[in-house]
Amino acid sequence: MNEILIRSLTPSVLGMLVRRGADFAAAEDAVQDALVEAVRVWPADPPRDAKGWLITVAWRRFLDATRADTARRRREDLVDEEPAPGPAPAADDTLQLYFLCAHPSLTPSSAVALTLRAVGGLTTRQIAQAYLVPEATMAQRISRAKRTVSGVRFDQPGDVATVLRVLYLVFNEGYSGDVDLAAEAIRLTRQLAAAIDHPEVAGLLALMLLHHARRAARTAPDGSLVPLAEQDRGRWGTRAIAEGVVILQAALARDRLGEFQAQAAIAALHADAPTAGETDWVQIVEWYDELAGLTGNPVVRLNRAVAVGEADGPRAGLAALAALDDSLPRHTAVAAYLHERDGDLTTAARLYVEAARKAPNLAERDHLTRQAARLNVRLSR
C-alpha cells in the first residue's frame, strides 16, 4: 500500500464525513479505523477507487459508533445518507479543513496540533518534535483539542496565521521527515495565496519554493545527507528559485514584515550565492536578528549562532551559542561544527558522536557519525 497516497486521500475522506454531519472527533476516529482496514485489506485486494473505498468504510465505521449513542430515527437518517457506490467526487476539501480545524474555540497551538494530526497525517511523535515537547505532552494536548471541538459546529473558520503555521510545519516534516508532504504543502499554500492577498502567505510560499528548489541536492545517491556548503548548486531548481524571489520581493515591498518573509529572505541569500564561499553571511545575521525579534524562537537563535560563526569567525559563533540552552535540538551538532571550524578537532569529534545519539532521524544520525569518524581518522594520523 502506498502510504503517501493514503495520506493524500485522508483530508477528502474526513471532509466528506464532516459535511455529512459527523462531529470532528468521531469523524477522525472513523477515518483512522478505515486506514487501518486499508492496511490490512489493500495489499491482497487493492480497490479500483481508493478514495471511494475509504469514504464508504469510514462512513460505516462512523455509523457503527453512532448507533451506540443515537436514537433510532437519527440512525435511519444517517443510513439513508450513506454515500452512493461509484467514483467519489473529485472536490479538494483539504484547505477548507485546515481552516475549520483552526476553530475559534481552540488556542492556536492546540489548533495547529489537531490539524497536523487529523488532516496533515503526522504522528504525535513528529508533532511533538516540531514543538520541542515530550510526546506524552503532545498526546494530551491533542486529546484536549478533540474534546473541545467534540460536538462543535464547524461553521466558524479559524484565522490565517494558524493555518500558515500548520502548512509550515507540514512542509518541514515533508522536507526532512519520514513522509513526503512538502509538495502537498506547497500546493495548498499556492491555493491560499491565490485566494488571500496577504504578505505572510506570499512569504511562506516563497520560503517553501526556495527550500524545495534545493531538494535534489540535499542527498547523495546513497541517501546520505549533503550539507548546504557541499551541495552541487547546479542541481538546484532555478525556476523555483526565480519564482520564490519574485514572490518574496513583492511581499517585502509592502513593508509588513513577518517571520515567513524573514525566513524566505535568508533562504534567498543562500540561493543567490554562486558558491558557498560567496554567501553574504553578514546580511544573513541581520535577517536572523529580525527573525529573532519577531518570534523569540530559541531555534532561530541557534541558527543565528551558525551564521555568526560564518560571518565573524567560529569563536564568535561559540560565544553566541553559549547563551542558549544546550538541550535545544541540534545544539550539540552546532557546537561540534563550530569547534571543528575553530580547530579543536578532539572536542568536535566527541560532540559529533554525542549529537549523533540525539539525532531525530536516521539520515542525520548517519551524517553526524560520519563526521565524527572523519575527524577521528585525522586525529589518529
Coordinates of N, CA and C in Angstrom, one line a residue, residues 314-315 318 332-353 371-372 374-376 378-379:
P314 N 34.5 31.4 14.1 CA 33.9 30.3 14.9 C 33.8 30.7 16.4
R315 N 34.8 31.5 16.9 CA 34.7 31.8 18.3 C 33.6 32.7 18.6
L318 N 30.6 30.4 18.8 CA 30.6 29.7 20.0 C 30.1 30.6 21.2
T332 N 24.0 20.4 20.1 CA 25.3 19.7 20.2 C 26.0 19.6 18.8
A333 N 25.2 19.4 17.7 CA 25.7 19.3 16.4 C 26.3 20.7 16.0
V334 N 25.6 21.8 16.3 CA 26.2 23.1 16.0 C 27.5 23.3 16.8
A335 N 27.5 22.9 18.0 CA 28.7 23.1 18.8 C 29.9 22.3 18.2
A336 N 29.6 21.1 17.7 CA 30.6 20.3 17.1 C 31.2 21.0 15.8
Y337 N 30.3 21.5 15.0 CA 30.7 22.2 13.8 C 31.6 23.4 14.1
L338 N 31.1 24.2 15.0 CA 31.9 25.4 15.4 C 33.3 25.1 16.0
H339 N 33.3 24.1 16.8 CA 34.6 23.7 17.4 C 35.5 23.1 16.3
E340 N 35.0 22.4 15.3 CA 35.8 22.0 14.2 C 36.4 23.2 13.4
R341 N 35.5 24.2 13.2 CA 35.9 25.4 12.4 C 37.0 26.1 13.2
D342 N 37.0 26.0 14.6 CA 37.9 26.7 15.4 C 39.2 25.9 15.6
G343 N 39.3 24.7 15.0 CA 40.5 23.9 15.0 C 40.6 22.9 16.2
D344 N 39.5 22.8 17.0 CA 39.5 21.9 18.2 C 38.9 20.6 17.7
L345 N 39.7 19.8 17.0 CA 39.1 18.5 16.4 C 38.8 17.5 17.5
T346 N 39.5 17.4 18.6 CA 39.2 16.4 19.6 C 37.8 16.7 20.2
T347 N 37.5 17.9 20.6 CA 36.2 18.3 21.1 C 35.1 18.1 20.1
A348 N 35.4 18.5 18.9 CA 34.4 18.4 17.8 C 34.0 16.9 17.5
A349 N 35.0 16.0 17.5 CA 34.7 14.6 17.3 C 33.9 14.1 18.4
R350 N 34.2 14.4 19.6 CA 33.4 13.9 20.7 C 31.9 14.5 20.6
L351 N 31.8 15.7 20.3 CA 30.5 16.3 20.2 C 29.7 15.7 19.0
Y352 N 30.3 15.4 17.9 CA 29.6 14.8 16.8 C 29.0 13.4 17.2
V353 N 29.8 12.7 18.0 CA 29.3 11.4 18.5 C 28.1 11.6 19.4
Q371 N 30.8 12.3 10.3 CA 31.6 13.5 10.6 C 32.6 13.2 11.8
A372 N 32.1 12.4 12.8 CA 33.0 12.0 13.9 C 34.1 11.1 13.4
R374 N 35.3 10.9 10.4 CA 36.3 11.6 9.6 C 37.3 12.4 10.5
L375 N 36.9 13.0 11.6 CA 37.8 13.7 12.4 C 38.7 12.7 13.2
N376 N 38.1 11.6 13.6 CA 38.9 10.6 14.3 C 40.0 10.1 13.5
R378 N 41.6 11.7 11.1 CA 42.6 12.8 11.1 C 43.4 12.9 12.4
L379 N 42.7 12.7 13.5 CA 43.4 12.7 14.8 C 44.4 11.6 15.0

